[in-house]
PDB file of C-alpha atoms in Angstrom:
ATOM      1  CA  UNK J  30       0.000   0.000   0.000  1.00 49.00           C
ATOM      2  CA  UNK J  31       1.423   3.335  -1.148  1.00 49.00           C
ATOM      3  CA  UNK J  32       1.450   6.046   1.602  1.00 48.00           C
ATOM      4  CA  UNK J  33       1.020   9.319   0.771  1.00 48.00           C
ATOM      5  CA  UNK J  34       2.957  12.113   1.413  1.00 51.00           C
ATOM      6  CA  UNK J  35       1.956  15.178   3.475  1.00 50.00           C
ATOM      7  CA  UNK J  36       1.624  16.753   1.088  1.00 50.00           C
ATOM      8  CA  UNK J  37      -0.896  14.324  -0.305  1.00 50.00           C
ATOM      9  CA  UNK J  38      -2.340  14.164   3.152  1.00 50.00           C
ATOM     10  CA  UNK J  39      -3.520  17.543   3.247  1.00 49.00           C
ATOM     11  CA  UNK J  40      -5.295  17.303  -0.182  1.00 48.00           C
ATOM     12  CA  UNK J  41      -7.067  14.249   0.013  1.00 48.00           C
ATOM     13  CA  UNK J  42      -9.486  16.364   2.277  1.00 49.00           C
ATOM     14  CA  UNK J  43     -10.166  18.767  -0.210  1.00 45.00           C
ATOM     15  CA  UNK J  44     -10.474  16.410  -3.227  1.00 43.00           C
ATOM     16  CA  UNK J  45     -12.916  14.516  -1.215  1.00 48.00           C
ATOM     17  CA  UNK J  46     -14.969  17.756  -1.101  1.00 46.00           C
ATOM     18  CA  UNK J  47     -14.973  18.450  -3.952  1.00 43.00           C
ATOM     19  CA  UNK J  48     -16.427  14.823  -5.272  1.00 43.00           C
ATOM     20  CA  UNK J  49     -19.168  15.513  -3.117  1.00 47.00           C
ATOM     21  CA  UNK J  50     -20.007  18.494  -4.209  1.00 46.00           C
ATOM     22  CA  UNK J  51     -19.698  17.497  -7.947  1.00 47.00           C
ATOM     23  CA  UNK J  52     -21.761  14.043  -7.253  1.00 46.00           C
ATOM     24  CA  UNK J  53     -24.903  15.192  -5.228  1.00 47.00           C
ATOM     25  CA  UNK J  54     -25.859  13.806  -2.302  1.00 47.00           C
ATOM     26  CA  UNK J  55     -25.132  10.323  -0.774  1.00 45.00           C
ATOM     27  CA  UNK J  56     -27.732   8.264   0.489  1.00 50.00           C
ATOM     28  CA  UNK J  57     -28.154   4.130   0.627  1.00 50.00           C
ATOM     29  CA  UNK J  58     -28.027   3.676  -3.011  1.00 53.00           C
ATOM     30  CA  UNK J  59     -24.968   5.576  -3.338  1.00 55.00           C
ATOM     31  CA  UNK J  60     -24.124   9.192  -4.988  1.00 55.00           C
ATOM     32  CA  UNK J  61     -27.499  10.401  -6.777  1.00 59.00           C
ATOM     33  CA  UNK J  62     -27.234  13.904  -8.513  1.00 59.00           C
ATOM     34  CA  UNK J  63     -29.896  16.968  -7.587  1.00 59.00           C
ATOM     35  CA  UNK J  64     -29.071  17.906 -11.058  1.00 60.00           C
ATOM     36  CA  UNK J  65     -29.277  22.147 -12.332  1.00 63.00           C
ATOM     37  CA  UNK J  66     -30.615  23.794  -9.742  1.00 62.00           C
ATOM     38  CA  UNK J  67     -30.792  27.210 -11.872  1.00 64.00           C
ATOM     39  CA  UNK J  68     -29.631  30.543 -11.535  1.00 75.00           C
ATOM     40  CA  UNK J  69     -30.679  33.464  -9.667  1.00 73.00           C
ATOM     41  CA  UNK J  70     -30.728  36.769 -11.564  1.00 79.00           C
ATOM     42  CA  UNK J  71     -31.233  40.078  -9.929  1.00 84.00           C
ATOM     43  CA  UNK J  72     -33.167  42.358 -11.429  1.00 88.00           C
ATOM     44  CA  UNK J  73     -32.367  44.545 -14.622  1.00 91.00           C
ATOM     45  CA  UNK J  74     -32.733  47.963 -14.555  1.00 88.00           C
ATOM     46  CA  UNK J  75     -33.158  49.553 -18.050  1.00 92.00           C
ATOM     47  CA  UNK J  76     -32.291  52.938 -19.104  1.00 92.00           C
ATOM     48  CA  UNK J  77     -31.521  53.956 -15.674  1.00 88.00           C
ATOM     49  CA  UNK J  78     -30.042  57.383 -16.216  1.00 91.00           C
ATOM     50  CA  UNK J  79     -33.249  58.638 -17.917  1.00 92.00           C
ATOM     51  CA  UNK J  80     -35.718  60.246 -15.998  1.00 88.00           C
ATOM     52  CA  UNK J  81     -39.160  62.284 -17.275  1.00 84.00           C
ATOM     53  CA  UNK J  82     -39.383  66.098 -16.322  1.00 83.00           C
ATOM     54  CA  UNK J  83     -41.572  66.693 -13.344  1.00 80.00           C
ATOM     55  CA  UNK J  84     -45.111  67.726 -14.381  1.00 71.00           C
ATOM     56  CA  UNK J  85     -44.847  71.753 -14.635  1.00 68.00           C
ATOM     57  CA  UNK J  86     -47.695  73.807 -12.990  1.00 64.00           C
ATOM     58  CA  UNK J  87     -51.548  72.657 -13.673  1.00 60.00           C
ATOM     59  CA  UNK J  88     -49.866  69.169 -15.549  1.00 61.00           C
ATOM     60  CA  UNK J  89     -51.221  66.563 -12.953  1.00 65.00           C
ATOM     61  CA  UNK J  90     -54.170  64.959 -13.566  1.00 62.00           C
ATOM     62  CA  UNK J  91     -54.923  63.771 -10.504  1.00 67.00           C
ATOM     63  CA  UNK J  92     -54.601  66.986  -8.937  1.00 74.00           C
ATOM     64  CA  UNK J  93     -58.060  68.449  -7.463  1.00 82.00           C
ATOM     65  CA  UNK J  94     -59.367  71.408  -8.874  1.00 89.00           C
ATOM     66  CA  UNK J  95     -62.282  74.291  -9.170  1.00 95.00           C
ATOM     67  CA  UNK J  96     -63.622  74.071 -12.746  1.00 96.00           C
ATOM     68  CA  UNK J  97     -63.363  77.714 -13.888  1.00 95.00           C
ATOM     69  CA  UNK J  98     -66.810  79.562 -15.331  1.00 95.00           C
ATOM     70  CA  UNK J  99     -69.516  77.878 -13.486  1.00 97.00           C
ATOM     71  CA  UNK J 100     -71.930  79.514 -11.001  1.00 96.00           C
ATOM     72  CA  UNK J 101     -71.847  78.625  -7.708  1.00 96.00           C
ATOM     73  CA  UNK J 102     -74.153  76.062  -6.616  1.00 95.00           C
ATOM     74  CA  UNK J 103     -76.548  77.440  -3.881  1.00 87.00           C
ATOM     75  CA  UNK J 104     -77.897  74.548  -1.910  1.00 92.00           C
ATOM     76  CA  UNK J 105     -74.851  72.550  -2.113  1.00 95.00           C
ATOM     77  CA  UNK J 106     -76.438  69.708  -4.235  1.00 95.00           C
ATOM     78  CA  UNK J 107     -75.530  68.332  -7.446  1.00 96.00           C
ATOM     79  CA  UNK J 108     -79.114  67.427  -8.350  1.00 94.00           C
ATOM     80  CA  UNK J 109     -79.860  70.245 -10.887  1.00 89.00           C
ATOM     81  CA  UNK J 110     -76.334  70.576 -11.977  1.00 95.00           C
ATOM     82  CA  UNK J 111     -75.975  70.464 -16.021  1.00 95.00           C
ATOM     83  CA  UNK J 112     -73.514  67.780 -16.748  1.00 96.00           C
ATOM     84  CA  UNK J 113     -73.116  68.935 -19.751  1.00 96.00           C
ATOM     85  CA  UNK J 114     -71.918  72.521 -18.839  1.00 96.00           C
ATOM     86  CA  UNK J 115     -69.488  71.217 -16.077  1.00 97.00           C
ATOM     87  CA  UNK J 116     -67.815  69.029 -18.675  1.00 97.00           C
ATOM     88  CA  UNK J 117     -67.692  71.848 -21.549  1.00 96.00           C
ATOM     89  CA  UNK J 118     -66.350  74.114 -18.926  1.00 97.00           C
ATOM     90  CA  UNK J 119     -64.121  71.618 -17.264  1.00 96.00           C
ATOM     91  CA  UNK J 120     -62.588  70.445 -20.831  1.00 95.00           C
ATOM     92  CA  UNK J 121     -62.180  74.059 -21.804  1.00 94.00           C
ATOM     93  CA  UNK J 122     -60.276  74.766 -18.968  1.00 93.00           C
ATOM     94  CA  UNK J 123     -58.054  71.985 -19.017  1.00 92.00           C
ATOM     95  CA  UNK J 124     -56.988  72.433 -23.081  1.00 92.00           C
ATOM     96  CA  UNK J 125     -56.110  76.090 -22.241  1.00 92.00           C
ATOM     97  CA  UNK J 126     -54.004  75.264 -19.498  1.00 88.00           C
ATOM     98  CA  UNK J 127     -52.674  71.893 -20.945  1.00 86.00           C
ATOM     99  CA  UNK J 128     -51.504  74.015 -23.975  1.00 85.00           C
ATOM    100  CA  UNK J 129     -52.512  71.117 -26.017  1.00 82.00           C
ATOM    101  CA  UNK J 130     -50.037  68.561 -24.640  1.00 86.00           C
ATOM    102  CA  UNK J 131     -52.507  66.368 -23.983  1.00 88.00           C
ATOM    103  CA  UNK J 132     -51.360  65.225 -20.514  1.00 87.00           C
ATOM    104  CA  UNK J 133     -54.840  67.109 -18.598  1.00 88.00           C
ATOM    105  CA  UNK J 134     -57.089  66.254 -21.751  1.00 92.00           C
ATOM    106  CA  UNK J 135     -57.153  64.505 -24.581  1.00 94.00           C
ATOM    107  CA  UNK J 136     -56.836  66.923 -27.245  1.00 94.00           C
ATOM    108  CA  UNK J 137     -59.846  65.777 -29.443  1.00 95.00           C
ATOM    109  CA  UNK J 138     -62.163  66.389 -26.703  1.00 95.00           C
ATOM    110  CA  UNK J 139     -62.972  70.331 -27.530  1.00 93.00           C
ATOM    111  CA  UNK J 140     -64.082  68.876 -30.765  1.00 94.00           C
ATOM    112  CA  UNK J 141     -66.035  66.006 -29.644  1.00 96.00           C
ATOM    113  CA  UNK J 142     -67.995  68.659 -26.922  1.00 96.00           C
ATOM    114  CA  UNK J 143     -68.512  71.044 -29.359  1.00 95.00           C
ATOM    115  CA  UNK J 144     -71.330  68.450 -30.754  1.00 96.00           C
ATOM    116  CA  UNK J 145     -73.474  69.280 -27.498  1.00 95.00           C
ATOM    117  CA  UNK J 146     -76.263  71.486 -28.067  1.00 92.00           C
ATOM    118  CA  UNK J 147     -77.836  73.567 -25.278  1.00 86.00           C
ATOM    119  CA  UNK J 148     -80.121  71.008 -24.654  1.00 85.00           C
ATOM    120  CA  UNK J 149     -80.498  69.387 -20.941  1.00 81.00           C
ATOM    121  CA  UNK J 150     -79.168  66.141 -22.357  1.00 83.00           C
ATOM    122  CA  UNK J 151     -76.712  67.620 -24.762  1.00 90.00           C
ATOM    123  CA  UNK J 152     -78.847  66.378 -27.892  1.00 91.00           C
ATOM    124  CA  UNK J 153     -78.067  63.447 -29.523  1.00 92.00           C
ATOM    125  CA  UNK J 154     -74.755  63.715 -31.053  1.00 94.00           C
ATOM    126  CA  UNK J 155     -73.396  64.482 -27.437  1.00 96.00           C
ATOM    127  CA  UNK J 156     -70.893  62.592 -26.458  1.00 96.00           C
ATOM    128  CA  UNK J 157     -71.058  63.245 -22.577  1.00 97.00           C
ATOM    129  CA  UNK J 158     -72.505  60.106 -20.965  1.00 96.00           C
ATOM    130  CA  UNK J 159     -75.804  60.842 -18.084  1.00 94.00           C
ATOM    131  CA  UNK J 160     -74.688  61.899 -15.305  1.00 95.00           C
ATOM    132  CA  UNK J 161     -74.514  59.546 -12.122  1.00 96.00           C
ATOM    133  CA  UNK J 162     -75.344  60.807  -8.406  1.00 97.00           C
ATOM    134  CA  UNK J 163     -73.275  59.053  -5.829  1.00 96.00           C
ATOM    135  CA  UNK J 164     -71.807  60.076  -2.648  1.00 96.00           C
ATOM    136  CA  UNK J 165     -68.334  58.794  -3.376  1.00 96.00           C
ATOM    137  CA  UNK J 166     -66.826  61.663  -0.284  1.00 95.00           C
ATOM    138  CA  UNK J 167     -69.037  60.192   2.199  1.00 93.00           C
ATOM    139  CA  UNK J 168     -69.823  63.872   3.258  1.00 92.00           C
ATOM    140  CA  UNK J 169     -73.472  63.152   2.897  1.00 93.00           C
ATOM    141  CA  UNK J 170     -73.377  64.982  -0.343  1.00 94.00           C
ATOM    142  CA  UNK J 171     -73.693  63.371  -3.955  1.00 96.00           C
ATOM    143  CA  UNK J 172     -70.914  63.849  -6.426  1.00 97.00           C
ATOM    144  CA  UNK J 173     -71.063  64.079 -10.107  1.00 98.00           C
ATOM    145  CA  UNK J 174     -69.671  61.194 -12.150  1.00 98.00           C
ATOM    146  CA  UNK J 175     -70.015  61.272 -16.258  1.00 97.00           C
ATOM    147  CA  UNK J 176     -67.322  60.870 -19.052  1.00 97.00           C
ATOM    148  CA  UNK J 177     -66.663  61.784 -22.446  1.00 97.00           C
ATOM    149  CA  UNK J 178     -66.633  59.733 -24.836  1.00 97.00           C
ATOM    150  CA  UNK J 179     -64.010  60.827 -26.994  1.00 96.00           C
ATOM    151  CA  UNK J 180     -64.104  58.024 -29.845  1.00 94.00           C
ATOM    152  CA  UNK J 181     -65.353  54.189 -29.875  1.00 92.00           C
ATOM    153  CA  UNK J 182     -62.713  53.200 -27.501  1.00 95.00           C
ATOM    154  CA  UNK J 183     -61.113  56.037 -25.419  1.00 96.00           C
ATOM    155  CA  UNK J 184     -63.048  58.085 -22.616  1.00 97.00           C
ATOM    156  CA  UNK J 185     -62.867  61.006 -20.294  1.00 96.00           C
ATOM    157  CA  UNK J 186     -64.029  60.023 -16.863  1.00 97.00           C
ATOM    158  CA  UNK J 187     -64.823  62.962 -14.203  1.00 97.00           C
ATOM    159  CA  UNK J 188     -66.100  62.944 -10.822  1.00 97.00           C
ATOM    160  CA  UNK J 189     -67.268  66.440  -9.182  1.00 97.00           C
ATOM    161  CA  UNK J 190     -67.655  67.509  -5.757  1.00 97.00           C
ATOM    162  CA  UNK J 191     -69.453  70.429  -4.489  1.00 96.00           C
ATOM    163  CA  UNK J 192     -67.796  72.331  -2.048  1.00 95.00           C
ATOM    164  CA  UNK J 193     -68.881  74.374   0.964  1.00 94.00           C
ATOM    165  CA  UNK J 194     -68.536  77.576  -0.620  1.00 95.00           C
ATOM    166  CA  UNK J 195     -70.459  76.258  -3.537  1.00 96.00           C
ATOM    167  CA  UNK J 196     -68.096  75.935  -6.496  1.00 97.00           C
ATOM    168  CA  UNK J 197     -67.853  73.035  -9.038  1.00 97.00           C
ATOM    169  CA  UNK J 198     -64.658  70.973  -8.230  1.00 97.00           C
ATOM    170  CA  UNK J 199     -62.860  67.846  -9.694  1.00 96.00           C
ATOM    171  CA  UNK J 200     -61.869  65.674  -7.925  1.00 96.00           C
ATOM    172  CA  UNK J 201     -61.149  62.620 -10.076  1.00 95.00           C
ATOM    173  CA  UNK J 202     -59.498  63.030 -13.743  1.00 93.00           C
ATOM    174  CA  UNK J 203     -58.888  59.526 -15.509  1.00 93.00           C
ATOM    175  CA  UNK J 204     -58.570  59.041 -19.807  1.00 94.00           C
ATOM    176  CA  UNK J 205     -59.074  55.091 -20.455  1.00 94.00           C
ATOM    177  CA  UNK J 206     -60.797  52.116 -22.177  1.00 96.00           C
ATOM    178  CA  UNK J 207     -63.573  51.960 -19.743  1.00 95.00           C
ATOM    179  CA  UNK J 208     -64.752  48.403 -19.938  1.00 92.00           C
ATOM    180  CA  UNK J 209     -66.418  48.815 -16.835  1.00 94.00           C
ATOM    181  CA  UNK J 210     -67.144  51.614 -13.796  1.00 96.00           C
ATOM    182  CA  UNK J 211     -68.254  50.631 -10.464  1.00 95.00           C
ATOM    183  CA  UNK J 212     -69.441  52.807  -7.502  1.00 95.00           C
ATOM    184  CA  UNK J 213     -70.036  50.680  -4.059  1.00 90.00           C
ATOM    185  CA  UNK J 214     -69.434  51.886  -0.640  1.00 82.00           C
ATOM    186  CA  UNK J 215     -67.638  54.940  -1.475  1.00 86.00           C
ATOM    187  CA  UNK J 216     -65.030  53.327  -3.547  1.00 92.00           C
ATOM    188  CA  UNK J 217     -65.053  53.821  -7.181  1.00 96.00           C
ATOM    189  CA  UNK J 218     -63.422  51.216  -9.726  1.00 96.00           C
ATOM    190  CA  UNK J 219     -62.630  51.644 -12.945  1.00 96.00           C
ATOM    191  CA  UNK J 220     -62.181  48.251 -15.208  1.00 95.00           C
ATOM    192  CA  UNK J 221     -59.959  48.487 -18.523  1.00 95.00           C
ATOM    193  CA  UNK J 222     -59.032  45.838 -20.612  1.00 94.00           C
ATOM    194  CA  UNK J 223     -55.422  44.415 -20.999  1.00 94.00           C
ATOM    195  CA  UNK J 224     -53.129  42.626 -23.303  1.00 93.00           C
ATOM    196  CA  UNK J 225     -54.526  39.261 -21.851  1.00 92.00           C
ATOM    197  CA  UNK J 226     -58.110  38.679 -23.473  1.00 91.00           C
ATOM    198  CA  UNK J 227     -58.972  37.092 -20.439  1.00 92.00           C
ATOM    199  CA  UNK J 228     -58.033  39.868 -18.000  1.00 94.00           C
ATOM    200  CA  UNK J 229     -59.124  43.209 -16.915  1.00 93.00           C
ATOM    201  CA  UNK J 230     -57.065  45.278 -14.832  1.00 95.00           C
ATOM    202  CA  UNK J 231     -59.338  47.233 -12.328  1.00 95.00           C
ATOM    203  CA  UNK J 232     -58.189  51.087 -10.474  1.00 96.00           C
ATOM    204  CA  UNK J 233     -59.741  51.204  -7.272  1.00 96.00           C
ATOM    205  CA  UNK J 234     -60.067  54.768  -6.364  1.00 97.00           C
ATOM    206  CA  UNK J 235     -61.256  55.994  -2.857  1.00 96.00           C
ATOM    207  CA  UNK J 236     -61.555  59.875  -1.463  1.00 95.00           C
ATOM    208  CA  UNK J 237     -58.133  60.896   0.412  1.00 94.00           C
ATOM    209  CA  UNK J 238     -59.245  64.092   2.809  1.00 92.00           C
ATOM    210  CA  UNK J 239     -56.066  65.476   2.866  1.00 91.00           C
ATOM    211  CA  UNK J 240     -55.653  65.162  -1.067  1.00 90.00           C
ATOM    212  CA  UNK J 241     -59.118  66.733  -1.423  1.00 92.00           C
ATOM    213  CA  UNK J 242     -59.356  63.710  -4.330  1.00 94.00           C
ATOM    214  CA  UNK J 243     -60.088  60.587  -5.577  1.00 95.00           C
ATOM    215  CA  UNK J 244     -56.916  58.335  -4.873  1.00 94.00           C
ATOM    216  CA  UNK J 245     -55.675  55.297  -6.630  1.00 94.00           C
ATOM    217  CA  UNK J 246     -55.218  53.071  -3.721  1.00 94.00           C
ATOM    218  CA  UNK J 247     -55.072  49.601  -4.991  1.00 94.00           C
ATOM    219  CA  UNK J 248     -55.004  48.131  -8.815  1.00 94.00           C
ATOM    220  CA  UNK J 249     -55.497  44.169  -9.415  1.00 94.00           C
ATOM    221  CA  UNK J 250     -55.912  42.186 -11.937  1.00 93.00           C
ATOM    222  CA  UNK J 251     -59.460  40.236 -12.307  1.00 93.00           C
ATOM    223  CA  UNK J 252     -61.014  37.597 -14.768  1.00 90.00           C
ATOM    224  CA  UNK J 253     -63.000  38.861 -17.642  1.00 84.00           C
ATOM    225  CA  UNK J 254     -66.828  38.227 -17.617  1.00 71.00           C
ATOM    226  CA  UNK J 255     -67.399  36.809 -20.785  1.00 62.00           C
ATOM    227  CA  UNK J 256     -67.277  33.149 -21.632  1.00 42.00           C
ATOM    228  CA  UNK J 257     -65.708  31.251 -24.215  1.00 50.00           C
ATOM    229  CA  UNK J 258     -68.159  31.488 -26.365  1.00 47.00           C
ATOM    230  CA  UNK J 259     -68.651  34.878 -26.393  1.00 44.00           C
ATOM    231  CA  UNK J 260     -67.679  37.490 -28.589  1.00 46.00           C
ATOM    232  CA  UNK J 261     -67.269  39.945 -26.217  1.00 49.00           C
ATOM    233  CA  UNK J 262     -64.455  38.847 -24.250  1.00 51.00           C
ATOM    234  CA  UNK J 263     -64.826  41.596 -20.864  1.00 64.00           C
ATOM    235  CA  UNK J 264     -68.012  42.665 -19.301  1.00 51.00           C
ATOM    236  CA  UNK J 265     -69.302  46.177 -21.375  1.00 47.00           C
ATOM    237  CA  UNK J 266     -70.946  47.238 -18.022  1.00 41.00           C
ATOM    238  CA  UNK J 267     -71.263  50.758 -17.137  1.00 42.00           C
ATOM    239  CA  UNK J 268     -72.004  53.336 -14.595  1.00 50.00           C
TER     240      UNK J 268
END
């Protein structure tokens, strides 16, 4: 029998090591391999040293404010309100300020409102849909909720709030697919299709006090409505 050297001594340790480690794991039946585990990669960050410009003054859409042109409301009630004229004055407002940019409003909307007549309802080219009453604050007092349609696909959704001095204010500005709006103890969703057929994402919005607006506060993903067999893949339900 050969002995080995020191030398030799001190490797076999290490060579033994590294068998095991190249082998798997012993058990009864001998070595058995655990085989590729995988690899763990961290997260890539992409185009990391570009950055958008902060919105400049009056470019946040979620940002509350008093629609310009409209006369107070006296008995702090929303019930008598013309949707209409709160969304022609609201729209107005927000292209002027927007300077066309389309980050407040989409900039075909001045066209699309300009089919309204003076009518209650806005005629019947009028692309502003009736106007839904729901306290949404949970001050005790209704807010507006409507939308503009501004083609076959892409909307305008508003919600007002009357406040104690009387003015018009909005408190919820949100351009999407609207596949679906729901209003149910004070929270208001908003359903929009995705690149899945068979999913909707859905906004859940809810009032923030100290925002003085409607706040995104959670957005999930949910199963679509329709059925296999349908040709509508989402539900179509509106407010």
């Amino acid at each position: 029998m050969r002995r080995l050297s020191p030398r030799g001594r001190a490797a076999a340790p290490v060579l033994a090591a590294v068998l095991a480690a190249t082998a798997g794991c012993a058990d009864v039946d001998g070595l058995r391999s655990d085989g590729d585990l995988g690899t763990v990669h961290a997260p890539e960050t992409l185009w990391e040293n570009i950055h958008p410009d902060p919105p400049g003054p009056g470019q946040e859409p979620g940002k509350a404010a008093v629609v310009p042109g409209l006369p107070k409301v006296a008995n702090l009630s929303m019930r008598g309100v013309n949707a209409v004229d709160v969304v022609r004055a609201d729209i107005t407002a927000a292209t002027a300020e927007d300077g066309g940019t389309g980050r407040l409003v989409d900039p075909r909307a001045v066209q699309r409102i300009a089919l309204c007549t003076q009518a209650v309802d806005g005629g019947p080219y009028c692309p502003v849909r009736p106007a839904v009453l729901r306290d949404v604050t949970g001050n005790g007092r209704e807010e507006l909720i409507t939308a503009l349609d501004v083609d076959g696909r892409v909307s305008e959704l508003r919600v007002y709030t009357v406040r104690d001095d009387g003015s018009i204010a909005r408190i919820l500005s949100r351009r999407g697919v609207l596949e679906g709006v729901e209003v149910a103890a004070e929270h208001l969703a908003v359903r929009e299709p995705t690149s899945n057929p068979d999913k909707v994402s859905v906004s859940d919005y809810v009032w923030d006090p100290k925002a003085g607006i409607m706040n995104l506060s959670q957005l999930t993903l949910d199963e679509c409505a329709g059925t296999k067999d349908s040709a509508i893949p989402c539900s179509t339900s509106r407010v």
